[in-house]
mmCIF file of C-alpha atoms and ligand atoms in Angstrom:
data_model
loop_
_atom_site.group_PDB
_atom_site.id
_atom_site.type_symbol
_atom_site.label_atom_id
_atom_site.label_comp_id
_atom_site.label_asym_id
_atom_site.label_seq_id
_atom_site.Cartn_x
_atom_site.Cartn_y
_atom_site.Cartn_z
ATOM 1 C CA UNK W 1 84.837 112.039 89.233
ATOM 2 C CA UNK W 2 86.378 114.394 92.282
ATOM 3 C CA UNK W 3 89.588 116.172 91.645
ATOM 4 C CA UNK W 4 91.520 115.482 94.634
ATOM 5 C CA UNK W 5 93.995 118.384 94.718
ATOM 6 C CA UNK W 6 92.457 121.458 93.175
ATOM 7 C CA UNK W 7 93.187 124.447 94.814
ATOM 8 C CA UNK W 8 89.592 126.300 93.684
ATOM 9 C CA UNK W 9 90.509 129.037 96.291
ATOM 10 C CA UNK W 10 93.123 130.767 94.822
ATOM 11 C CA UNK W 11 92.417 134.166 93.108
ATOM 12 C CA UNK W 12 92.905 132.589 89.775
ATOM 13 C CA UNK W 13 89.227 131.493 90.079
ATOM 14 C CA UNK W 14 88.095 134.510 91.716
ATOM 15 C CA UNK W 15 86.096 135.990 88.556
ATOM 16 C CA UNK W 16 84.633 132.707 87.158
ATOM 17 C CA UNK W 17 84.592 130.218 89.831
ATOM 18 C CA UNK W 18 80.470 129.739 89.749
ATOM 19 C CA UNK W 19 81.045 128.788 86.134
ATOM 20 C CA UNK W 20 84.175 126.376 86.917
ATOM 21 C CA UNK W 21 82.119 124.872 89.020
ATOM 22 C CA UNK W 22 79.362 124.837 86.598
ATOM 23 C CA UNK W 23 81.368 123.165 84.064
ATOM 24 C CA UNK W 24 82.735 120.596 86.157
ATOM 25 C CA UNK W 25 79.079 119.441 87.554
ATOM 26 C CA UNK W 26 78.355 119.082 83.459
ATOM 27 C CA UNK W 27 81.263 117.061 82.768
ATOM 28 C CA UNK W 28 80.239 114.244 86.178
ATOM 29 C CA UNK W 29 83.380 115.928 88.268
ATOM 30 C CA UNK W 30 81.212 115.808 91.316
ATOM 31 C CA UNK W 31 83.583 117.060 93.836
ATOM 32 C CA UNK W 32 87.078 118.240 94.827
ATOM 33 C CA UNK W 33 89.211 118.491 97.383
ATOM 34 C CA UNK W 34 90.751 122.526 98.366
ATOM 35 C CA UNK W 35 93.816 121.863 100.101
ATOM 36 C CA UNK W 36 95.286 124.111 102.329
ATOM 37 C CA UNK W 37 98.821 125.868 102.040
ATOM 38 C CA UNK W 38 98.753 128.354 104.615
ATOM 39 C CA UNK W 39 96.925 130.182 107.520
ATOM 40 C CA UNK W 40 95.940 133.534 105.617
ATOM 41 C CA UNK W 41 94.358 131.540 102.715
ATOM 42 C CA UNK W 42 92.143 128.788 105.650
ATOM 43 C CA UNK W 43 89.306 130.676 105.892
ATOM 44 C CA UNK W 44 88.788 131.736 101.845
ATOM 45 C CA UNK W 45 89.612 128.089 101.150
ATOM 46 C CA UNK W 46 86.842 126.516 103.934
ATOM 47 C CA UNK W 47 84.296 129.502 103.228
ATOM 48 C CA UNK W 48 84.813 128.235 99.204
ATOM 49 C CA UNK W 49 84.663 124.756 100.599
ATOM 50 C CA UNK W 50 80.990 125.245 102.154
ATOM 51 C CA UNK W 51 79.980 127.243 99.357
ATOM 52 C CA UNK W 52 80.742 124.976 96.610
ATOM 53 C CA UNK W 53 80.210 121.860 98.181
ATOM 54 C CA UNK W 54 83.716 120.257 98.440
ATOM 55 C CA UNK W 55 86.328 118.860 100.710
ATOM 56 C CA UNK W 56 89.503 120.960 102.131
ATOM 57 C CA UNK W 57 92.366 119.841 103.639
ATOM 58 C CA UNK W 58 94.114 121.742 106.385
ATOM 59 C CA UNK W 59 97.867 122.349 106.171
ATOM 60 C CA UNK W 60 100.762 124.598 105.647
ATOM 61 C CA UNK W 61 102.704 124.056 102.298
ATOM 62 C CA UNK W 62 106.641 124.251 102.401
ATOM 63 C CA UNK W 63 106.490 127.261 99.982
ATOM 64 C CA UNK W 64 105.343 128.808 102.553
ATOM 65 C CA UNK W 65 107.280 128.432 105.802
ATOM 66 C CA UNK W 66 106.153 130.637 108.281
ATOM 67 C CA UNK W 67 108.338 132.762 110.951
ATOM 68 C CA UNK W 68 107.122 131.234 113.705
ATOM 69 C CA UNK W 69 106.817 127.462 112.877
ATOM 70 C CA UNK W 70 105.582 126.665 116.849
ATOM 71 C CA UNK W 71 102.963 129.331 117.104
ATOM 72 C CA UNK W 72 101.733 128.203 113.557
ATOM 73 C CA UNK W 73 101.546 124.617 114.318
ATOM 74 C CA UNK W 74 99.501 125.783 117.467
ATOM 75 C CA UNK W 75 96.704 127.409 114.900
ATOM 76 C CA UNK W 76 97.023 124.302 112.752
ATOM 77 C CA UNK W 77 96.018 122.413 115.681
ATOM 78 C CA UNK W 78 93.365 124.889 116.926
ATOM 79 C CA UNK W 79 91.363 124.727 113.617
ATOM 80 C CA UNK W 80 92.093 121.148 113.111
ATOM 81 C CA UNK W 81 89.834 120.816 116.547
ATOM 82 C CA UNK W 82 87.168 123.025 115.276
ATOM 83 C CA UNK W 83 86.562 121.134 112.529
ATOM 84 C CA UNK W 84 87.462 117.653 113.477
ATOM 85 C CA UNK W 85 83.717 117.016 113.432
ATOM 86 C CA UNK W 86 83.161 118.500 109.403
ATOM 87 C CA UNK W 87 82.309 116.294 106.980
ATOM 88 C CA UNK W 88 84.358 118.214 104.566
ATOM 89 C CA UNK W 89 87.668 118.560 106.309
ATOM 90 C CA UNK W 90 89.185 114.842 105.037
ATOM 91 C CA UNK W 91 93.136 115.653 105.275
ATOM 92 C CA UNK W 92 95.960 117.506 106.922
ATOM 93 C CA UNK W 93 98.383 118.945 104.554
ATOM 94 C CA UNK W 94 99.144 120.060 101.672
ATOM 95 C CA UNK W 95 102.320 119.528 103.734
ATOM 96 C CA UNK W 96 105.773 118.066 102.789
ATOM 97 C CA UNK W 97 109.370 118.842 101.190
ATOM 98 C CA UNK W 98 110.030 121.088 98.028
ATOM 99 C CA UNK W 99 114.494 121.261 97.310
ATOM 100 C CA UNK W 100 113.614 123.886 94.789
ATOM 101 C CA UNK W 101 111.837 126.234 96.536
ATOM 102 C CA UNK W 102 113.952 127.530 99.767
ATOM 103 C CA UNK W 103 115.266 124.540 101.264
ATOM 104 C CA UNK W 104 116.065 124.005 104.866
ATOM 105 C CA UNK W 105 115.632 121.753 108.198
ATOM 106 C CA UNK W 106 112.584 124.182 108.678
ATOM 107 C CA UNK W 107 110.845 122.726 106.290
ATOM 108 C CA UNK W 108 111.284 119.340 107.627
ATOM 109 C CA UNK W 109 110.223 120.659 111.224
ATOM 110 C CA UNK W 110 107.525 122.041 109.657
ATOM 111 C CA UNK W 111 106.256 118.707 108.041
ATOM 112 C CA UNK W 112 107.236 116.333 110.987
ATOM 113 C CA UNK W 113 104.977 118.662 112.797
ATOM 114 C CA UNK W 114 101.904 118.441 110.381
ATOM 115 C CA UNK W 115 102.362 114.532 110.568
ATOM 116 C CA UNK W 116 102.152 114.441 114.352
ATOM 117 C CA UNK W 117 98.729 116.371 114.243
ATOM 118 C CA UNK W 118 97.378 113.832 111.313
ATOM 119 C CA UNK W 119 98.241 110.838 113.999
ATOM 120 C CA UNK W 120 96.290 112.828 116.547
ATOM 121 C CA UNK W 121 93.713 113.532 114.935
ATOM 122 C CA UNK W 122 93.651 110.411 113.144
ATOM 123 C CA UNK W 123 93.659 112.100 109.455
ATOM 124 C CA UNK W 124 95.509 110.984 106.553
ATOM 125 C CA UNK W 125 98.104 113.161 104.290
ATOM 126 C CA UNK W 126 98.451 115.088 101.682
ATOM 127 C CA UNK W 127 102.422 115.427 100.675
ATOM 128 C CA UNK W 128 103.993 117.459 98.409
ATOM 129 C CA UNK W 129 106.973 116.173 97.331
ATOM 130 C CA UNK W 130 109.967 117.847 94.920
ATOM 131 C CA UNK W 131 113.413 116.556 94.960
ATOM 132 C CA UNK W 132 112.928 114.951 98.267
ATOM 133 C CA UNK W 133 111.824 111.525 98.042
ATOM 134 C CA UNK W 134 114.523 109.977 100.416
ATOM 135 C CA UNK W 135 114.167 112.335 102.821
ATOM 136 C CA UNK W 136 110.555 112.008 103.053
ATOM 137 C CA UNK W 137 110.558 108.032 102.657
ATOM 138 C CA UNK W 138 112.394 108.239 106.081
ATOM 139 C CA UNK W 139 110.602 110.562 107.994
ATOM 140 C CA UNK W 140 107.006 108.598 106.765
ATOM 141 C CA UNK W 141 108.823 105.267 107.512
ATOM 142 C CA UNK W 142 109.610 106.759 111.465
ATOM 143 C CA UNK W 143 105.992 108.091 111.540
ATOM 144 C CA UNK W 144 103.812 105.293 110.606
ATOM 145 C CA UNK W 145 101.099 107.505 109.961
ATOM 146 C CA UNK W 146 97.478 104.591 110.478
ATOM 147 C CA UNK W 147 95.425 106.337 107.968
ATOM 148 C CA UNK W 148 98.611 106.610 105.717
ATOM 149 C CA UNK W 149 98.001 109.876 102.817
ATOM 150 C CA UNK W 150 98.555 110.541 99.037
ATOM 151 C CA UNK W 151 101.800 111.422 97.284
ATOM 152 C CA UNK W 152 100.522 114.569 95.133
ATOM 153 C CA UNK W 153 101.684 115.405 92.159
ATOM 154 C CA UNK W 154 103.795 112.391 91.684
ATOM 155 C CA UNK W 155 106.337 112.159 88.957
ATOM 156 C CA UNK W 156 108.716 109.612 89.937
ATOM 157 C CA UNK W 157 110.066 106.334 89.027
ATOM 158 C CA UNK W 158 108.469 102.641 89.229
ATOM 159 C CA UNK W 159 110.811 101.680 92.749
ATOM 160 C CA UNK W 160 110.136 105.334 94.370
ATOM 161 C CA UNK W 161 106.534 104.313 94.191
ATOM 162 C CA UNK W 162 107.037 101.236 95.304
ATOM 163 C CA UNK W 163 108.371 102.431 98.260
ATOM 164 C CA UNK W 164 105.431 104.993 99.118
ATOM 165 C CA UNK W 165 102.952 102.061 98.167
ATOM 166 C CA UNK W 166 104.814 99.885 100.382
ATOM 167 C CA UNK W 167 104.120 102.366 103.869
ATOM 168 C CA UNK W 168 100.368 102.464 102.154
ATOM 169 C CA UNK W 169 100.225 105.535 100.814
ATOM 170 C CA UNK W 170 98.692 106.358 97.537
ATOM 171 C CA UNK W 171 100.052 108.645 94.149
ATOM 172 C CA UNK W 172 98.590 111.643 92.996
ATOM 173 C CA UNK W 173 98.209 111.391 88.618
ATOM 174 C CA UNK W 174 97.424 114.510 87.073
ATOM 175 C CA UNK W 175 98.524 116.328 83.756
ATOM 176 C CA UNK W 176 101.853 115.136 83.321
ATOM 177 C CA UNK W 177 100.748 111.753 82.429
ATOM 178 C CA UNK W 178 99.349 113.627 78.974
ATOM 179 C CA UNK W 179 102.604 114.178 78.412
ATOM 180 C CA UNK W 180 104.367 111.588 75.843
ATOM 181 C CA UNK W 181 107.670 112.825 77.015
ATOM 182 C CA UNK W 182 107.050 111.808 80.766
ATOM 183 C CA UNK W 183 107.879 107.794 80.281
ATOM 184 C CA UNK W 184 109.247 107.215 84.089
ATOM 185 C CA UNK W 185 105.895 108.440 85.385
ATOM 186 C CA UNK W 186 103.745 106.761 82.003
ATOM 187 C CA UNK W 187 105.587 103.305 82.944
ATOM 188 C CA UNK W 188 104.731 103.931 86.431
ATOM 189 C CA UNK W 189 101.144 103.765 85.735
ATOM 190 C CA UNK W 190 100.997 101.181 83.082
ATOM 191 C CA UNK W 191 103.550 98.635 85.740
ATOM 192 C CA UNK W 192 101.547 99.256 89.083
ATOM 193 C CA UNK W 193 97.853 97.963 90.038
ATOM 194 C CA UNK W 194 94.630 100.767 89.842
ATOM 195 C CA UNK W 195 94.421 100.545 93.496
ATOM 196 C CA UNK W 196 97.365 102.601 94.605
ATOM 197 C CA UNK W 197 96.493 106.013 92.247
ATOM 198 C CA UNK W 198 94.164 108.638 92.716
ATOM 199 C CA UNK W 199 93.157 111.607 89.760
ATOM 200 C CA UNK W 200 93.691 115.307 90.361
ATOM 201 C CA UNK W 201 95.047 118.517 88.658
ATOM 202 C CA UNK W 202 96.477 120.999 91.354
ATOM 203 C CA UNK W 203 94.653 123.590 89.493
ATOM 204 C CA UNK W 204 95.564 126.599 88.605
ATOM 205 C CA UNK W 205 98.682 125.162 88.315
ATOM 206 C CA UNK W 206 100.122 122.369 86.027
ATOM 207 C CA UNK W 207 98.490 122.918 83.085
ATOM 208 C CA UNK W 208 98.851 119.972 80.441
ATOM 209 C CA UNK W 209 101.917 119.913 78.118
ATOM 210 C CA UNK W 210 99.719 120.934 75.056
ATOM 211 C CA UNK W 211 98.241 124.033 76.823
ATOM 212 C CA UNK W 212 101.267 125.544 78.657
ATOM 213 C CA UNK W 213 100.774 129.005 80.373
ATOM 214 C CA UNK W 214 97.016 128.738 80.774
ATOM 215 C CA UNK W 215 95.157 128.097 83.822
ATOM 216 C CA UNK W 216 94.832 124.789 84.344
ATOM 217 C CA UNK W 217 91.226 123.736 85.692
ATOM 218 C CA UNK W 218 89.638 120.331 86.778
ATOM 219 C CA UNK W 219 88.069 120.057 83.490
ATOM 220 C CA UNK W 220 91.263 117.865 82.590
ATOM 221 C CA UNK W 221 90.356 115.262 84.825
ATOM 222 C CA UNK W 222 88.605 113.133 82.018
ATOM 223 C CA UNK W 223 91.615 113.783 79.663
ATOM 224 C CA UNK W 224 93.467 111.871 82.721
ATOM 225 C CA UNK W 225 91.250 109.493 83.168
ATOM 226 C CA UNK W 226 91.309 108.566 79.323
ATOM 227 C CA UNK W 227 95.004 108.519 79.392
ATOM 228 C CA UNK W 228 95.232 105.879 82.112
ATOM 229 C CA UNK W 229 92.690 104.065 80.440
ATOM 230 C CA UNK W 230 94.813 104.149 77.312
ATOM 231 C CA UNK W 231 97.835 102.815 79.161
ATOM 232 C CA UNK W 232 96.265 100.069 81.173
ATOM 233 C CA UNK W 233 94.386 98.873 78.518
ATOM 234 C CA UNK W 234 90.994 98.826 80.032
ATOM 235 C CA UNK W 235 87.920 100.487 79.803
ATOM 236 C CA UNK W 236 87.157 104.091 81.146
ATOM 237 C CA UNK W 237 84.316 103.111 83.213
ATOM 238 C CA UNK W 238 86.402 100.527 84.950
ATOM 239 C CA UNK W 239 89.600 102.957 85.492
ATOM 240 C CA UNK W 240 86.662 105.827 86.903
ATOM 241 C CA UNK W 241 84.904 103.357 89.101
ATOM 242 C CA UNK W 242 88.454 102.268 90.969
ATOM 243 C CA UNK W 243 89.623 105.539 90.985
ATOM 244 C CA UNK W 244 86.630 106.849 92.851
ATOM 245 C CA UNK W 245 87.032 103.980 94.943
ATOM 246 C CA UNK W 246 90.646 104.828 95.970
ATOM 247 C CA UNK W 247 89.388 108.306 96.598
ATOM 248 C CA UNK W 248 86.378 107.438 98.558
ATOM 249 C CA UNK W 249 88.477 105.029 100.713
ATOM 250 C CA UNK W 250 91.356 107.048 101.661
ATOM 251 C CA UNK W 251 89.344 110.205 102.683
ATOM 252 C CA UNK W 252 86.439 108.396 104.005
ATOM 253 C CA UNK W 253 84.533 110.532 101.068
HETATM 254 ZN ZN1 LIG V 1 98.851 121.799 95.603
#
């Protein structure tokens, strides 16, 4: 299994991430991918990256506009060069739209931005998306990004997936499937073919329904995995082996 949106950087993991990481290589999560959400945290997040033997992304999150969105984009572009030739750098983002968090055209700017350096550098996406799914259906369908992205985090309804399928871009599952309350996303699932999901947690954040106000940790992958199984009536090892497929295929893993 690989978590594809686990942010293993953040100081939550600071005292215990050797065992984390311990725990996860016990339970067959192989790998993960350390998005980035801003310049101050790139080099923890690549150093952790190298260390630890995953994938990062490189991006600026729209929690976290910066002053100067030009001379940041400029940075984003310098390190993107550095380490167009890494192995482990497989994304730009985590980039994208958040209404409830400080809204405002700068966040778009910000994003469009971020998109035009994934079509340079020939990279796909990973989106973060709150309260904003029109706006950023139109800006992806004026983009045409080739190597297309993921959706993290998704939570939305059968036709709002259709419509990121549709421009070829994949959906991020992670705890809130568990959740017996969350039917738009649990019909989502069930309705639309294997191919177009991927598994992650977003750790430390989002922890499962059952364990609110802990840490949340990749651990919950196989609790995922198991749910999806359960909905689409097939067999775990079949659900793992596409998953890891959709993974391997959109970040050239
Ligand atoms: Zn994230």
């Amino acid at each position: 299994m690989i978590d594809t949106h686990a942010h293993l950087d953040m100081a939550a993991f600071d005292d215990d991430r050797a065992q984390v990481f311990d725990a996860m290589h016990h339970q067959g999560i192989t790998s993960a991918i350390i998005p980035g959400v801003s310049v101050q945290q790139w080099q923890k997040q690549i150093q952790i990256a190298q260390q630890y033997d995953c994938y990062f992304s490189l991006g600026i999150h729209p929690w976290y506009v910066p002053e100067d969105i030009d001379a940041t984009i400029i940075q984003l572009d310098t390190m993107l060069q550095k380490y167009r030739g890494d192995k482990r750098l497989v994304a730009v983002g985590e980039c994208g739209l958040d209404k409830l968090h400080h809204w405002s055209d700068k966040q778009l700017t910000l994003l469009e931005q971020q998109l035009l350096l994934a079509k340079t550098y020939r990279l796909p996406v990973i989106l973060h998306a709150v309260k904003a799914h029109q706006e950023l259906l139109a800006i992806l369908g004026k983009m045409k990004l080739d190597r297309s992205g993921v959706v993290h985090g998704f939570y939305g309804n059968n036709d709002i997936a259709k419509r990121y399928i549709d421009l070829g871009f994949k959906l991020g599952i992670g705890a809130l499937i568990l959740n017996p309350n969350a039917t738009k996303l649990r019909q989502t699932v069930t309705n639309l073919p294997l191919e177009h999901f991927l598994i992650e947690t977003d750790s430390p954040s989002m922890p499962p329904f059952d364990h609110p106000k802990t840490r949340n940790t990749p651990l919950i992958l196989s609790r995922i995995v198991s749910e999806i199984a359960f909905l689409k009536k097939k067999e775990i090892v079949c659900i793992l082996e596409q998953l890891n497929k959709n993974a391997v295929q959109l970040f050239e893993l």
